Coordinates of C-alpha atoms and ligand atoms in Angstrom, one line a residue:
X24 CA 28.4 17.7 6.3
X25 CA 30.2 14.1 6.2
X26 CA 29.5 12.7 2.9
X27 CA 29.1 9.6 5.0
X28 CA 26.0 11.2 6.8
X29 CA 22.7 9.3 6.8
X30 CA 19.7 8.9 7.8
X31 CA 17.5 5.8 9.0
X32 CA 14.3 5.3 9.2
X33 CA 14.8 4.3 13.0
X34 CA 16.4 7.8 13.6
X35 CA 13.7 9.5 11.1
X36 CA 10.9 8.1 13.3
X37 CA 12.6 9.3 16.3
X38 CA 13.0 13.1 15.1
X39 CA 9.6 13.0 14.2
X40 CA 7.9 11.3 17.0
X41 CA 6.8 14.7 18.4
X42 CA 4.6 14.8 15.4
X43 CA 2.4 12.6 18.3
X44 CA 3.2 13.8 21.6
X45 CA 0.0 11.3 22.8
X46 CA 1.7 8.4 21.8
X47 CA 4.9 8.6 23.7
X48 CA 7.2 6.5 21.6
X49 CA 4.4 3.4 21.4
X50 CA 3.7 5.1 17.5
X51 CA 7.4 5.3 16.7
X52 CA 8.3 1.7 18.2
X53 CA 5.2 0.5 15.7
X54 CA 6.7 2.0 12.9
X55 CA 9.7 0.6 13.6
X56 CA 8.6 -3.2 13.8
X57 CA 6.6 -2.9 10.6
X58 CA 10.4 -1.5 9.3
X59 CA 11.7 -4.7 10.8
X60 CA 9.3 -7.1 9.3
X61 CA 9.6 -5.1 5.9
X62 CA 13.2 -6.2 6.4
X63 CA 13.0 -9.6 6.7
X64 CA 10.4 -10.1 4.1
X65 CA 12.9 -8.3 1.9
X66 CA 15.2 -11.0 2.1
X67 CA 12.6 -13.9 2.1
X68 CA 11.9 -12.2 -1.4
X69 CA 15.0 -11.9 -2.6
X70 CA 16.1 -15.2 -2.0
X71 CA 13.1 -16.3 -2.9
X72 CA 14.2 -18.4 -6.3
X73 CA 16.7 -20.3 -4.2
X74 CA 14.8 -20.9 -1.3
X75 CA 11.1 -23.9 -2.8
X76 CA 9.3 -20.7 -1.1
X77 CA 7.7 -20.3 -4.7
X78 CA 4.6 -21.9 -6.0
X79 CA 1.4 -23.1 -4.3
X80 CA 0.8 -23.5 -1.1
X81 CA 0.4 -27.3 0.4
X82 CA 2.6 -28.7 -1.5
X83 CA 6.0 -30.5 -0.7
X84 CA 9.6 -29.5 -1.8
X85 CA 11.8 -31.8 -2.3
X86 CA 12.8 -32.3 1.7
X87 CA 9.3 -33.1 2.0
X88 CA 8.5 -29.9 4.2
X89 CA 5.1 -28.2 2.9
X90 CA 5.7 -25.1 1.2
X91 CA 4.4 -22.0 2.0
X92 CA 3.6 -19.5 -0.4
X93 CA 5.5 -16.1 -0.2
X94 CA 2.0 -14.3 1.0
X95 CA 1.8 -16.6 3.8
X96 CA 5.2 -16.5 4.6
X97 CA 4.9 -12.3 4.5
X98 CA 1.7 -12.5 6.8
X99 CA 3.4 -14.9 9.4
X100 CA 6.3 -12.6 9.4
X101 CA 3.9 -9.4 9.3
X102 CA 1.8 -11.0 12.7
X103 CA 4.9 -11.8 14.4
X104 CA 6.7 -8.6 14.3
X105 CA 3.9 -6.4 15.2
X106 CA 2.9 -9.6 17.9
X107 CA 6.5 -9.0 19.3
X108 CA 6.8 -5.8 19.4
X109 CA 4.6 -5.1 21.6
X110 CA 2.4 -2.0 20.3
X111 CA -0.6 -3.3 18.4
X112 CA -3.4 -5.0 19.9
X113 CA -5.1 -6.5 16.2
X114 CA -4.1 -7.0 12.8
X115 CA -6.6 -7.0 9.9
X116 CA -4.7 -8.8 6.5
X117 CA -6.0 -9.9 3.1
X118 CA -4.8 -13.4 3.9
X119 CA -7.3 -13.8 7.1
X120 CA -11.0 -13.7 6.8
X121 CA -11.4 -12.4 10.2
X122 CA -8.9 -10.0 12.4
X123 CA -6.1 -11.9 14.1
X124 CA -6.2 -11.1 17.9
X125 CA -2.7 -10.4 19.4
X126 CA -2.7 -11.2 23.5
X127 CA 1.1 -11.8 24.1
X128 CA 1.7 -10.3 27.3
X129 CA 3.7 -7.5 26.0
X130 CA 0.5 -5.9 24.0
X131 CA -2.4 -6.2 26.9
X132 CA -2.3 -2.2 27.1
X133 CA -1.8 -1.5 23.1
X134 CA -3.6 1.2 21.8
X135 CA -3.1 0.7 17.8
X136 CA -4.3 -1.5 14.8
X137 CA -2.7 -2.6 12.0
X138 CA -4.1 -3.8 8.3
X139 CA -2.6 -4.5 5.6
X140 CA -1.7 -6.5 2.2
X141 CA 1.1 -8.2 3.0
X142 CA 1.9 -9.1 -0.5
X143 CA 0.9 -6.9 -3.3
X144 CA 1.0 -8.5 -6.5
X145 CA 0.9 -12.1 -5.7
X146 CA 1.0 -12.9 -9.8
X147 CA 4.1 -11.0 -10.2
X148 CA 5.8 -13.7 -7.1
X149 CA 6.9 -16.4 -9.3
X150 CA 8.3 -14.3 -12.3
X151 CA 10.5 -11.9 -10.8
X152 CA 9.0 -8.4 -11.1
X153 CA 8.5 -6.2 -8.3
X154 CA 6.0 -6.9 -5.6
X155 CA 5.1 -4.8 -1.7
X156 CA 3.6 -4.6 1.3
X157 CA 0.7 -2.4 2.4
X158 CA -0.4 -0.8 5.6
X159 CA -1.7 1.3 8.1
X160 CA -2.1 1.6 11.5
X161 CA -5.0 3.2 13.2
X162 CA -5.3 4.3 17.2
X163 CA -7.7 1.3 18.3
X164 CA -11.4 2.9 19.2
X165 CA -12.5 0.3 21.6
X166 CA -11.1 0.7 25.4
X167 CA -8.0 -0.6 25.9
X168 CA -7.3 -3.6 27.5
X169 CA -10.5 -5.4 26.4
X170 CA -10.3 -7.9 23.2
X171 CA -10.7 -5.7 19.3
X172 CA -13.2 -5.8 17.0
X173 CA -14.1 -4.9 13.9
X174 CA -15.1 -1.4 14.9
X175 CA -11.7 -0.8 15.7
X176 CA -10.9 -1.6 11.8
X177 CA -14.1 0.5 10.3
X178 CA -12.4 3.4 10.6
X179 CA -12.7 5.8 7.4
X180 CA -9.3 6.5 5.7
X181 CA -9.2 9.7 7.2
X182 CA -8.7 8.4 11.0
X183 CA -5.5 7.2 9.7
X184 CA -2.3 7.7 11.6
X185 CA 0.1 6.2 9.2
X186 CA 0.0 5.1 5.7
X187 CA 3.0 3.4 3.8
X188 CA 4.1 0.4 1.1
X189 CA 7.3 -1.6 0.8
X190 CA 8.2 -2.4 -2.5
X191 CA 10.6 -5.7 -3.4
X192 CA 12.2 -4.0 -6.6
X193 CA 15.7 -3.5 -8.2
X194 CA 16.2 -1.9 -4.6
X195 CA 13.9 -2.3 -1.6
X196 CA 12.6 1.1 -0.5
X197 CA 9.5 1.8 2.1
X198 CA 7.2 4.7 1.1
X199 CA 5.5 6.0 4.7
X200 CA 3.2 9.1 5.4
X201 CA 2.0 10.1 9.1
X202 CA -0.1 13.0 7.4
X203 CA 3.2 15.2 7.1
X204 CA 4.3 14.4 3.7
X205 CA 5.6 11.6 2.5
X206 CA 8.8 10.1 3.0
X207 CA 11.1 7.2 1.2
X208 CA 14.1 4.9 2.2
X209 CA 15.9 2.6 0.4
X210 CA 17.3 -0.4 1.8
X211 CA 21.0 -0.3 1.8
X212 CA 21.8 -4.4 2.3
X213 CA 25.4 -3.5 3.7
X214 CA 24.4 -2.2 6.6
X215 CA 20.2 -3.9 6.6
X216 CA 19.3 -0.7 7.4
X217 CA 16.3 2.0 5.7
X218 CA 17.8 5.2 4.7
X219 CA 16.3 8.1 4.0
X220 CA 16.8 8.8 0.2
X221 CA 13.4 10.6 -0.9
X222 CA 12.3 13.3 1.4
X223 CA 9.0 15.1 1.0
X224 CA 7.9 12.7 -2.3
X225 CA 5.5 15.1 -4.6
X226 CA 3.8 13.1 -7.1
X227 CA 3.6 15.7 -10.5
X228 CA 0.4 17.8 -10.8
X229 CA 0.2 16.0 -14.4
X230 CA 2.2 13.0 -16.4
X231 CA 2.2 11.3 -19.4
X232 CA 1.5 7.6 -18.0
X233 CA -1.8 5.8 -17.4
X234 CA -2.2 2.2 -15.5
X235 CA -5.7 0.3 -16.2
X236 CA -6.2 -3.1 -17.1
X237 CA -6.8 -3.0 -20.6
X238 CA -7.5 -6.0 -21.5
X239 CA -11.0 -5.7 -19.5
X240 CA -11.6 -2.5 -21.7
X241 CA -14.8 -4.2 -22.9
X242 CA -16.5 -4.7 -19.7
X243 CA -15.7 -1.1 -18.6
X244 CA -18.4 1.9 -18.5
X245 CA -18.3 4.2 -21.3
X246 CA -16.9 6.9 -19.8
X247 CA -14.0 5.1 -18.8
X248 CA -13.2 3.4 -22.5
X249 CA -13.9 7.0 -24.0
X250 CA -11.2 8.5 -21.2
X251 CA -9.0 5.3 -22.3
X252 CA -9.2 6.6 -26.0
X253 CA -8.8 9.9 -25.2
X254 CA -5.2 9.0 -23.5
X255 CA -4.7 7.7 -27.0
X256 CA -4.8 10.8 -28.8
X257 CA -2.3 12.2 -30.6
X258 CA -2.0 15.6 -29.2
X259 CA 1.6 17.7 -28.8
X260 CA 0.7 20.3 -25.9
X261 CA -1.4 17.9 -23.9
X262 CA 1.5 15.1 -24.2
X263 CA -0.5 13.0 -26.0
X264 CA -0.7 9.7 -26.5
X265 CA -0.2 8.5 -22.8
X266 CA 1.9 5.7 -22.1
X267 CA 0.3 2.6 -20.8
X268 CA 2.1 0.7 -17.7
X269 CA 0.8 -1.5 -15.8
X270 CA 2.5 -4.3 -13.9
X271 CA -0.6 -5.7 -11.6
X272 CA 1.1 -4.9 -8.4
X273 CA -0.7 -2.4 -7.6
X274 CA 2.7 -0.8 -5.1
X275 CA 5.1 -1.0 -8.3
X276 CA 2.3 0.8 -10.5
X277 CA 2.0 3.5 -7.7
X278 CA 5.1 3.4 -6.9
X279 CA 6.1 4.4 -10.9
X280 CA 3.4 7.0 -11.4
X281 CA 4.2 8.8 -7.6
X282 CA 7.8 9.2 -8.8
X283 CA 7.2 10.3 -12.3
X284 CA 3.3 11.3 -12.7
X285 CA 0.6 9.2 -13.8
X286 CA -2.8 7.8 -13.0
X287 CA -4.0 4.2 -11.7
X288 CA -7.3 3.2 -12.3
X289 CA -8.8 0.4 -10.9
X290 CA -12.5 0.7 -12.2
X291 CA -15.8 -0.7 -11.6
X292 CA -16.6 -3.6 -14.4
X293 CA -19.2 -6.0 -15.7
X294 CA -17.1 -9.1 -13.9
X295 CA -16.2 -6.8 -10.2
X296 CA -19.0 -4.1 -10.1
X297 CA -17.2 -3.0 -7.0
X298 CA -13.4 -3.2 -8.6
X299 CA -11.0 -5.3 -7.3
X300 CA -9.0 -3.9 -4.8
X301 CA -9.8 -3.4 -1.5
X302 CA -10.8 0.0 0.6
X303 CA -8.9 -1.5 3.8
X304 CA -5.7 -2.9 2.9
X305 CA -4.8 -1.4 -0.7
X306 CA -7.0 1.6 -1.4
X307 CA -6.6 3.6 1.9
X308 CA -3.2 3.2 2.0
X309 CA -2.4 3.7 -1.0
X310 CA -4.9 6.8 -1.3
X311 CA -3.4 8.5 1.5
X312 CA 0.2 8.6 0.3
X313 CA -0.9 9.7 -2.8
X314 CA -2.8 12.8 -1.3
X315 CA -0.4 13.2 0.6
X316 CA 1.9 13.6 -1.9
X317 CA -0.4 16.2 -3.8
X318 CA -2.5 13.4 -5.9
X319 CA -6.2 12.8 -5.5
X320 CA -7.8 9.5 -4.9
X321 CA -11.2 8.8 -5.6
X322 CA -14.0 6.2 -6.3
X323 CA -15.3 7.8 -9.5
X324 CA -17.8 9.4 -7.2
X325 CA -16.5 10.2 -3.4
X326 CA -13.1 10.3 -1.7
X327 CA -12.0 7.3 -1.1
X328 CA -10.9 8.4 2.6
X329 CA -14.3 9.6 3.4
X330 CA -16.0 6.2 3.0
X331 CA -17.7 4.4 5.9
X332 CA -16.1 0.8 5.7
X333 CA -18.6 -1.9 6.7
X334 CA -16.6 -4.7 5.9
X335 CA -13.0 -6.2 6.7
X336 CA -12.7 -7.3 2.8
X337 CA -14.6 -4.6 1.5
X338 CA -13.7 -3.8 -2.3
X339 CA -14.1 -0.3 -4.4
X340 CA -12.9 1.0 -7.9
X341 CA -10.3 3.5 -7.2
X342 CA -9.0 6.6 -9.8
X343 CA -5.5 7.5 -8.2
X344 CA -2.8 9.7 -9.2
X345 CA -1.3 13.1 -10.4
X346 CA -4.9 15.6 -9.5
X347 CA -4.6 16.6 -12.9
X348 CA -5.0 13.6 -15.0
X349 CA -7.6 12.1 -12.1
X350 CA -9.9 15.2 -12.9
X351 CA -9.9 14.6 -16.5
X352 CA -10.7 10.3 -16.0
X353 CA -14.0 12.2 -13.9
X354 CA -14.7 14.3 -16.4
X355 CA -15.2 11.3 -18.9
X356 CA -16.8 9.0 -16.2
X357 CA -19.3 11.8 -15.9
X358 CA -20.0 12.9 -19.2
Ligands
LIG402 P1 -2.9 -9.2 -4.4 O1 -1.7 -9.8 -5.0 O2 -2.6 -8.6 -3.1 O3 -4.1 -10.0 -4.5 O4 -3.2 -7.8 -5.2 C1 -3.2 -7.9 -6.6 C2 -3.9 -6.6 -7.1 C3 -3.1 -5.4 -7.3 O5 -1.8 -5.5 -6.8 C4 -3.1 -5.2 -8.8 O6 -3.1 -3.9 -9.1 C5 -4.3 -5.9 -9.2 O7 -4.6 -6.9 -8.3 C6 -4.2 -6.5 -10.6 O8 -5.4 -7.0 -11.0 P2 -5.7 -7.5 -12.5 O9 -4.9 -8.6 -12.8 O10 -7.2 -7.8 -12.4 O11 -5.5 -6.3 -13.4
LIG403 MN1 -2.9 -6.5 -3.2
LIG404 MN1 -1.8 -9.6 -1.3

């Protein structure tokens, strides 16, 4: 085989789109504009130092234009892909408080959803350490034709056709699952093309890494500050102590502990009761890569792809990562 051989994601989705025979290409052209705007937020990202796209929203640059924070600028990039190409009939995004409609004349007869974060990691914009993008896409549950609604988004996890994250780091790769494994491409920037470079991503059975906020340590349960010490440990066969990581992007922190083992908690505390991060754009996604990838993904007390969502910005802690480490942060929880 040609050393030069590779593979993109547009021909990856192709050789796979008879993974959904019902959806006749519509699927695989969906992927692909969610690859496209991945793409050009990539570069709004990168050139994001150079370009007054930092900073606050509302206020001026110095040619008196307003500028528009990099989350804004990923959601209006986001809408208009998915708008354009054709395939998806709604978009719920943590930057809108209600689902944005799309009724361009090209998407009257789309059958499929969209949510998604479509910054991850907004604090880690202005300083230059790695951000993403979140989503899925579900197959719409209202008839077709007629205007979505928020039944179309409260969907458990589990409905889910595809799952995936771009992150913005020293490369640009997009991490997708269609419930056959997970797959990863990096961006090569000489050609602006996705290339398959992790196949079949397996996330280790156990690691040696664990990502929590420590600094809220004191308004944690007990269980949780118990499992936190426990990590600390010193103990040779168990590989003990852990290493802490954690970025706040919640796609880099994944991202690290899919590739090398690791867990992500995000858990319930005195100040968010219900955790931070949210069952419809960050947990669900993120949750079904990682099972797909042979983690486990949980609440603390159910499977965070079983729950019923009632609500677009609904939030819930989340235990994520390697099954291993996940059952030992239950154990504790539940002791
Ligand atoms: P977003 O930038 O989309 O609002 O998400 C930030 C999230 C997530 O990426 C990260 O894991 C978490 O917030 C960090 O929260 P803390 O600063 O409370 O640890
Ligand atoms: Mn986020
Ligand atoms: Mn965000």
């Amino acid at each position: 085989m040609s050393k030069f051989k590779i593979t993109t994601l547009g021909q990856f989705i192709i050789e796979r789109q008879n993974e959904y025979p019902e959806a006749q290409g519509a699927f695989s052209r969906l992927l692909r504009d969610i690859g496209i705007a991945a793409k050009v937020i990539s570069r709004e990202v990168n050139r994001a130092g150079l370009a007054e796209i930092l900073g606050e929203a509302g206020k001026e640059n110095i040619q008196g234009e307003d500028v528009k924070k990099l989350d804004i600028i990923a959601n209006e990039l986001m809408i208009d892909c998915l708008t354009r190409g054709g395939e998806c009939c709604a978009i719920a995004s943590e930057e809108d408080d209600d689902i944005v409609q799309i009724d361009s004349p090209v998407s009257k007869n789309a059958n499929y959803v969209v949510t998604m974060d479509p910054l991850d990691g907004s604090s880690n914009i202005d300083v230059n350490v790695s951000i993403g993008t979140i989503f899925c896409i579900y197959k719409r549950v209202t008839p077709i034709g007629t205007p979505a609604t928020t039944e179309d988004f409260f969907q458990k996890g589990n409905k889910m056709l595809a799952g995936g994250y771009v992150i913005y780091g020293s490369s640009t790769m997009l991490v997708y699952t269609t419930g056959n494994g997970v797959n990863g491409f990096t961006l090569d920037p000489s050609i602006g093309e996705f290339c398959l470079s992790h196949p079949n991503m397996k996330i280790p059975k156990d690691g040696k890494i664990y990502s929590i906020n420590e600094g809220n340590r004191l308004e944690m349960p007990e269980g949780i500050k118990d499992y936190i010490s426990w990590c600390q440990e010193a103990d040779k066969p168990t590989n003990r102590p852990y290493s802490a990581r954690y970025i706040g992007s919640m796609v880099a922190d994944i991202h690290r502990n899919l590739s090398k083992g690791g867990i992500f908690i995000y858990p319930p505390t005195a100040k968010v009761p219900n955790g931070k991060l949210r069952l419809l754009y960050e947990c669900n996604p993120i949750s079904f890569i990682i099972e797909q990838a042979g983690g486990k993904s949980t609440t603390g007390k159910e499977r965070i792809l079983d729950i019923q969502p009632n609500d677009l910005h609904q939030r819930v802690p989340i235990f994520c990562g390697s099954e291993n480490m996940v059952n030992k942060a239950l154990e504790y929880l539940n002791k």
